[in-house]
Amino acid sequence: MKEIDPKIYKKHHSFQDFKSHKTGIIDYQKTRAVRVLSEWSEGKLNTTHSVHKKENFVEVLNLVLVDLKSDLDDVLFKITPFIAEEMYTYSDEELLRFFYHRYRYDVFPQLERIDNYPPYLQIEPSSICNYRCVFCYQTDVNFFKKTTPGMGQMSLELFRQIVDEAYGNIEFLSLASRGEPLLAKEIEGMLQYVKGKFLNLKVNTNASLLTESKVHALLSGGVKTVVFSADAAEEPLYSQLRVNGKLDKVLKNIEMFQSIRQKDYSDLPVITRVSGVKVTEKQDIDSMERVWGGLVDQVAFVNYNPWENIYEAKPNGQTKACSDLFRRMFIWQDGLTNPCDSDYKSNLQVGKFPDHNISQLWRMERYENLRSAHKSGNRQLVHPCKGCAVV
């Protein structure tokens, strides 16, 4: 089935195809951003939020403003269609927070720079999944069993502890990683607990387990982006790629989501997206748009990366540092903390939350040593990084 074999996978810029209902928005949002940042620099905007007290806040926003005012093509920070659409969901004052965290997310990895918190935090409500997608690590039958140590669901108590520390320090979070988040028994309580705490909380789901109750929890909680993972718009291709999945069930569930959204949450600034992994030329973005386009705000394909078993991959000679080491951190369902999810067996784990807090884990000596190995061109000395395509 797989026909695409990447040598380099740019995870941050992984969209191969991206379609949105909005057009011509980059110039508008760039003009708006320059206006807002200029007003901030002149002291005309409210700066009482705690993020404005961050040591590098002024520096970062000034760098954003310089790049957005520049006519050069090689600036580090740009407003992409993806960013421009997200900006519609924020007020002017929220944009200041957004650009601070977005710059750290986009640019710090380019500079191989970090500060005291990861720009992005991925929390794993469940490591268990009901699918066995052909491109996913869940196909490792020797690892992903309910009886395997480390497999399970996060408790609401542990989730609250993570959220309490992240609040005010990290604005971009995902509830997703190795498993299906809606399998977590306490997912609805988790969604309610994050309400109003973060600029952008994203949930990735295969949509097979959506119920009316879960839809209301997603829409009434603190979720800004809901990503429905679907790689095809027709059978049998859908179920060939998303093994154990049924397209008709997922389609009905997303139709239910959209119906509830339109009826009860029509003014909610939430972004919905159907996103698939492009693993074969049989997948067609136009057919995806025809089927899913009327149900969600965006339809996209992301490039395929060989997630399914990095431990068996041959050394690929890659010496460029992995950007995720400077962009995001993962906390598994049991609190174990890992630099990436390609390493799904946690060979690179740096410690456990709450034995150490998020900031301590992010700056842990083992984490810093891993970054140093990558920065110095010695990635090929690290397993499993030596066979990974992510840069």
Coordinates of C-alpha atoms in Angstrom, one line a residue:
M1 CA 0.0 0.0 0.0
K2 CA 2.7 2.5 0.9
E3 CA 4.2 4.1 -2.2
I4 CA 5.9 7.1 -0.6
D5 CA 9.2 6.8 1.2
P6 CA 10.5 10.1 2.6
K7 CA 14.1 10.7 3.3
I8 CA 13.4 13.9 5.1
Y9 CA 10.2 14.7 7.0
K10 CA 9.6 18.3 8.0
K11 CA 7.1 17.8 10.7
H12 CA 6.4 21.5 11.2
H13 CA 5.6 22.0 7.5
S14 CA 4.0 18.6 6.9
F15 CA 0.9 19.8 4.9
Q16 CA 1.1 18.4 1.4
D17 CA -2.3 19.7 0.5
F18 CA -4.4 22.2 2.5
K19 CA -7.8 23.5 1.5
S20 CA -9.8 26.1 3.4
H21 CA -13.1 27.9 2.9
K22 CA -11.3 31.3 3.4
T23 CA -9.3 32.9 0.7
G24 CA -7.1 36.0 0.3
I25 CA -6.5 36.2 4.0
I26 CA -2.7 36.5 4.4
D27 CA -2.4 40.1 3.4
Y28 CA -5.4 41.1 5.6
Q29 CA -4.0 39.3 8.7
K30 CA -0.5 40.6 8.0
T31 CA -1.7 44.2 8.0
R32 CA -3.7 43.5 11.1
A33 CA -0.7 41.9 12.9
V34 CA 1.5 44.9 12.1
R35 CA -1.2 47.3 13.4
V36 CA -1.7 45.3 16.6
L37 CA 2.1 44.9 17.3
S38 CA 2.7 48.6 16.5
E39 CA -0.1 49.6 19.0
W40 CA 1.5 47.3 21.6
S41 CA 4.9 48.9 21.1
E42 CA 3.4 52.3 21.6
G43 CA 1.7 51.2 24.8
K44 CA -1.8 51.4 23.4
L45 CA -2.9 47.8 24.2
N46 CA -3.7 46.1 27.6
T47 CA -0.7 44.1 28.8
T48 CA -1.9 42.8 32.1
H49 CA -1.8 39.1 31.2
S50 CA 0.9 37.1 32.9
V51 CA 2.6 36.2 29.6
H52 CA 3.6 39.9 29.2
K53 CA 5.8 39.5 32.2
K54 CA 7.9 36.7 30.6
E55 CA 11.6 37.6 30.5
N56 CA 11.8 37.4 26.7
F57 CA 8.3 38.6 25.8
V58 CA 9.3 42.1 24.6
E59 CA 12.3 40.7 22.6
V60 CA 10.1 38.1 20.9
L61 CA 7.3 40.5 19.9
N62 CA 9.8 43.0 18.5
L63 CA 11.3 40.2 16.4
V64 CA 7.9 39.3 15.1
L65 CA 7.2 42.9 14.2
V66 CA 10.5 43.3 12.4
D67 CA 9.9 40.2 10.3
L68 CA 6.3 41.1 9.4
K69 CA 7.3 44.6 8.3
S70 CA 10.1 43.2 6.1
D71 CA 9.7 42.9 2.4
L72 CA 12.4 40.2 2.3
D73 CA 11.5 36.6 1.5
D74 CA 14.0 35.0 3.8
V75 CA 12.6 36.2 7.2
L76 CA 12.3 33.7 9.9
F77 CA 8.6 34.3 10.7
K78 CA 5.8 34.5 8.2
I79 CA 2.1 34.4 8.2
T80 CA 1.0 31.3 6.4
P81 CA -2.6 30.5 5.3
F82 CA -2.8 28.2 8.3
I83 CA -1.7 30.9 10.7
A84 CA -3.9 33.5 9.0
E85 CA -7.0 31.5 9.5
E86 CA -6.2 30.8 13.1
M87 CA -5.8 34.5 13.7
Y88 CA -9.5 35.1 13.0
T89 CA -10.3 33.3 16.2
Y90 CA -8.3 35.8 18.4
S91 CA -9.0 39.3 19.6
D92 CA -6.3 41.9 19.1
E93 CA -5.1 41.6 22.7
E94 CA -5.0 37.8 22.4
L95 CA -2.8 38.2 19.3
L96 CA 0.0 39.4 21.5
R97 CA 0.0 36.2 23.4
F98 CA -0.5 34.2 20.2
F99 CA 2.5 35.7 18.4
Y100 CA 4.8 35.3 21.5
H101 CA 4.1 31.5 21.5
R102 CA 3.8 31.1 17.8
Y103 CA 7.2 32.7 17.2
R104 CA 8.8 30.4 19.8
Y105 CA 7.0 27.5 18.1
D106 CA 8.0 28.4 14.6
V107 CA 11.4 30.1 14.9
F108 CA 13.1 28.8 18.1
P109 CA 13.6 25.4 16.4
Q110 CA 15.2 27.1 13.4
L111 CA 17.6 28.8 15.8
E112 CA 18.0 25.7 18.0
R113 CA 17.0 27.8 20.9
I114 CA 15.0 27.0 24.0
D115 CA 13.8 28.8 27.1
N116 CA 12.1 27.4 30.3
Y117 CA 9.0 25.8 28.8
P118 CA 8.3 23.9 25.6
P119 CA 6.4 26.0 23.0
Y120 CA 4.1 23.0 22.6
L121 CA 2.9 20.3 24.9
Q122 CA 1.3 17.0 23.8
I123 CA -0.7 15.2 26.5
E124 CA -1.7 11.6 25.9
P125 CA -5.1 10.8 27.4
S126 CA -4.9 7.2 26.2
S127 CA -2.1 5.2 24.7
I128 CA -4.6 2.6 23.5
C129 CA -6.3 2.8 20.1
N130 CA -9.1 1.0 18.4
Y131 CA -7.5 1.4 15.0
R132 CA -4.4 -0.2 13.5
C133 CA -3.6 2.3 10.7
V134 CA -1.0 0.9 8.3
F135 CA 1.3 4.0 8.8
C136 CA 1.1 4.1 12.6
Y137 CA 3.1 2.6 15.4
Q138 CA -0.1 0.9 16.7
T139 CA 0.7 -1.8 14.1
D140 CA 3.5 -3.0 16.4
V141 CA 1.5 -5.9 17.8
N142 CA 4.4 -6.8 20.2
F143 CA 4.1 -3.5 22.0
F144 CA 0.6 -2.0 21.8
K145 CA -1.3 -4.4 24.0
K146 CA -3.4 -3.5 27.1
T147 CA -1.1 -5.7 29.1
T148 CA 2.1 -3.9 28.0
P149 CA 3.6 -1.7 30.8
G150 CA 2.9 1.9 30.1
M151 CA -0.3 1.2 28.1
G152 CA -3.5 2.6 29.6
Q153 CA -5.4 5.8 30.2
M154 CA -4.4 9.0 32.0
S155 CA -6.2 9.7 35.3
L156 CA -8.1 13.0 35.6
E157 CA -6.0 13.8 38.7
L158 CA -2.7 13.6 36.8
F159 CA -4.2 15.5 33.9
R160 CA -5.2 18.4 36.2
Q161 CA -1.7 18.5 37.6
I162 CA -0.2 18.8 34.1
V163 CA -2.7 21.5 33.1
D164 CA -2.2 23.5 36.3
E165 CA 1.5 23.9 35.6
A166 CA 1.1 24.5 31.9
Y167 CA -1.5 27.2 32.4
G168 CA 0.1 30.6 31.9
N169 CA 3.3 29.0 30.6
I170 CA 2.3 27.1 27.5
E171 CA -0.5 28.1 25.2
F172 CA -0.3 25.4 22.5
L173 CA -1.4 21.9 23.6
S174 CA -2.7 18.8 22.0
L175 CA -4.6 15.9 23.5
A176 CA -3.3 13.2 21.3
S177 CA -0.2 11.0 20.9
R178 CA 0.1 7.3 20.5
G179 CA -3.6 6.4 21.1
E180 CA -7.1 7.6 20.5
P181 CA -7.9 10.3 23.1
L182 CA -11.7 9.6 23.1
L183 CA -10.9 6.1 24.6
A184 CA -10.0 7.8 27.8
K185 CA -12.8 7.2 30.3
E186 CA -12.3 10.7 31.8
I187 CA -11.9 12.6 28.6
E188 CA -15.1 14.7 29.2
G189 CA -13.8 15.8 32.6
M190 CA -10.5 16.6 31.0
L191 CA -12.1 18.8 28.4
Q192 CA -14.1 20.7 30.9
Y193 CA -11.0 21.3 33.1
V194 CA -9.1 23.0 30.3
K195 CA -11.9 25.4 29.5
G196 CA -10.7 29.0 29.2
K197 CA -7.1 28.1 30.0
F198 CA -5.2 28.0 26.7
L199 CA -5.1 29.9 23.4
N200 CA -5.1 26.8 21.3
L201 CA -5.9 23.3 22.6
K202 CA -6.1 20.8 19.8
V203 CA -7.7 17.3 19.9
N204 CA -6.9 14.7 17.3
T205 CA -9.5 11.9 16.9
N206 CA -10.4 9.2 14.4
A207 CA -14.0 10.2 15.1
S208 CA -15.2 6.6 15.4
L209 CA -16.1 7.1 19.1
L210 CA -17.9 10.4 18.9
T211 CA -21.2 10.6 20.8
E212 CA -23.5 13.5 21.4
S213 CA -22.0 13.8 24.9
K214 CA -18.4 13.9 23.7
V215 CA -19.3 16.4 21.0
H216 CA -20.8 18.7 23.6
A217 CA -17.7 18.2 25.8
L218 CA -15.4 19.1 22.8
L219 CA -17.4 22.2 21.9
S220 CA -18.2 23.5 25.4
G221 CA -14.7 22.9 26.7
G222 CA -11.5 24.7 25.9
V223 CA -10.8 23.2 22.5
K224 CA -9.8 25.5 19.7
T225 CA -8.9 23.0 16.9
V226 CA -10.6 19.6 16.3
V227 CA -8.8 17.4 13.9
F228 CA -10.7 14.4 12.5
S229 CA -8.1 11.9 11.1
A230 CA -9.3 10.4 7.8
D231 CA -7.2 9.5 4.9
A232 CA -9.7 8.8 2.2
A233 CA -13.2 9.7 1.2
E234 CA -14.2 6.3 -0.2
E235 CA -14.2 2.6 0.5
P236 CA -12.4 0.3 0.4
L237 CA -9.4 2.7 0.6
Y238 CA -10.5 4.2 3.9
S239 CA -10.6 0.9 5.7
Q240 CA -7.5 -0.4 4.0
L241 CA -5.6 2.5 5.5
R242 CA -7.5 2.9 8.8
V243 CA -7.7 -0.8 9.7
N244 CA -10.7 -1.5 12.0
G245 CA -12.3 1.7 10.8
K246 CA -15.6 2.1 8.9
L247 CA -16.1 5.2 6.7
D248 CA -19.8 5.3 7.0
K249 CA -19.7 5.4 10.8
V250 CA -17.1 8.1 10.8
L251 CA -19.0 10.2 8.2
K252 CA -22.2 10.0 10.3
N253 CA -20.3 11.0 13.5
I254 CA -18.8 14.0 11.8
E255 CA -22.2 15.0 10.4
M256 CA -23.5 14.8 14.0
F257 CA -20.7 16.9 15.2
Q258 CA -21.4 19.6 12.5
S259 CA -25.1 19.5 13.2
I260 CA -24.6 20.1 17.0
R261 CA -22.0 22.8 16.3
Q262 CA -24.3 24.7 14.0
K263 CA -27.3 24.4 16.3
D264 CA -25.7 25.0 19.7
Y265 CA -22.3 26.6 19.1
S266 CA -22.6 28.7 16.0
D267 CA -20.6 31.5 17.4
L268 CA -17.8 29.4 18.9
P269 CA -14.3 30.3 17.4
V270 CA -13.4 26.6 16.8
I271 CA -11.6 25.3 13.7
T272 CA -12.4 21.8 12.4
R273 CA -10.2 19.9 10.0
V274 CA -10.2 16.5 8.3
S275 CA -6.6 15.5 8.0
G276 CA -5.1 12.5 6.3
V277 CA -1.7 11.0 6.0
K278 CA -0.6 10.8 2.3
V279 CA 0.8 7.3 1.8
T280 CA -0.3 6.5 -1.7
E281 CA -1.1 8.3 -4.9
K282 CA -4.5 6.7 -4.8
Q283 CA -5.5 9.3 -2.2
D284 CA -7.1 12.4 -3.8
I285 CA -7.5 15.8 -2.2
D286 CA -10.3 16.8 -4.5
S287 CA -12.4 13.8 -3.5
M288 CA -11.6 14.5 0.1
E289 CA -12.9 18.1 -0.4
R290 CA -16.1 16.9 -2.1
V291 CA -16.9 14.5 0.8
W292 CA -15.6 16.4 3.8
G293 CA -15.5 20.0 2.7
G294 CA -19.1 20.7 3.7
L295 CA -18.6 19.3 7.2
V296 CA -15.4 21.0 8.3
D297 CA -13.4 24.2 7.9
Q298 CA -10.3 22.7 6.4
V299 CA -9.3 19.6 4.5
A300 CA -5.6 18.5 4.4
F301 CA -3.1 15.8 3.7
V302 CA 0.1 15.6 5.7
N303 CA 3.2 14.0 4.3
Y304 CA 3.8 10.4 5.3
N305 CA 6.5 9.7 7.8
P306 CA 7.5 6.1 8.6
W307 CA 6.2 6.2 12.2
E308 CA 5.2 2.5 12.3
N309 CA 8.5 1.1 13.6
I310 CA 11.5 3.4 13.8
Y311 CA 13.5 0.8 15.8
E312 CA 13.9 -1.4 12.7
A313 CA 14.8 1.5 10.3
K314 CA 18.3 1.5 8.9
P315 CA 20.6 4.4 9.7
N316 CA 19.8 7.1 7.1
G317 CA 22.8 9.4 7.4
Q318 CA 20.7 12.3 8.5
T319 CA 22.8 14.8 10.5
K320 CA 20.4 17.7 10.7
A321 CA 18.9 18.2 14.2
C322 CA 15.3 17.2 14.9
S323 CA 13.2 20.3 15.3
D324 CA 10.9 18.7 17.8
L325 CA 13.7 18.8 20.3
F326 CA 13.2 22.5 20.5
R327 CA 9.5 22.7 19.7
R328 CA 7.5 20.2 21.7
M329 CA 7.4 17.7 24.6
F330 CA 5.2 14.7 25.2
I331 CA 3.7 13.4 28.4
W332 CA 2.4 9.9 28.2
Q333 CA -0.7 8.7 30.0
D334 CA 1.3 7.5 33.0
G335 CA 3.3 10.7 33.3
L336 CA 6.4 9.4 31.5
T337 CA 7.9 12.3 29.5
N338 CA 9.4 11.8 26.0
P339 CA 11.1 14.1 23.4
C340 CA 9.1 12.6 20.5
D341 CA 6.4 10.2 19.6
S342 CA 8.3 8.4 16.9
D343 CA 10.2 6.9 19.9
Y344 CA 6.9 5.3 21.0
K345 CA 8.8 2.8 23.3
S346 CA 10.3 5.8 25.2
N347 CA 14.0 4.9 24.8
L348 CA 14.7 8.6 25.0
Q349 CA 12.5 9.3 28.0
V350 CA 13.8 12.1 30.3
G351 CA 11.8 11.5 33.5
K352 CA 8.3 11.4 34.9
F353 CA 5.8 14.0 35.8
P354 CA 5.0 15.0 38.6
D355 CA 8.3 13.6 40.0
H356 CA 9.7 16.6 38.1
N357 CA 7.8 19.6 36.9
I358 CA 7.4 20.5 33.2
S359 CA 10.1 23.1 33.2
Q360 CA 12.6 20.8 34.9
L361 CA 11.8 18.0 32.5
W362 CA 12.2 20.3 29.5
R363 CA 15.7 21.3 30.7
M364 CA 16.6 17.9 32.1
E365 CA 20.3 17.0 31.6
R366 CA 19.4 14.0 29.5
Y367 CA 17.3 16.1 27.3
E368 CA 20.1 18.7 26.9
N369 CA 22.6 16.0 26.0
L370 CA 20.2 14.7 23.3
R371 CA 19.9 18.2 21.9
S372 CA 23.7 18.6 22.0
A373 CA 24.2 15.4 20.1
H374 CA 21.8 16.6 17.4
K375 CA 23.2 20.1 17.2
S376 CA 26.8 18.9 16.8
G377 CA 25.9 16.6 13.9
N378 CA 26.1 13.4 15.9
R379 CA 22.5 12.3 15.4
Q380 CA 23.7 9.0 13.8
L381 CA 25.1 8.0 17.2
V382 CA 21.7 8.1 18.8
H383 CA 19.2 5.3 18.6
P384 CA 16.5 5.5 17.3
C385 CA 17.2 9.0 16.0
K386 CA 19.7 7.6 13.4
G387 CA 16.9 6.0 11.4
C388 CA 14.3 8.7 11.8
A389 CA 13.4 11.1 8.9
V390 CA 12.1 14.0 11.1
V391 CA 14.0 17.2 10.9

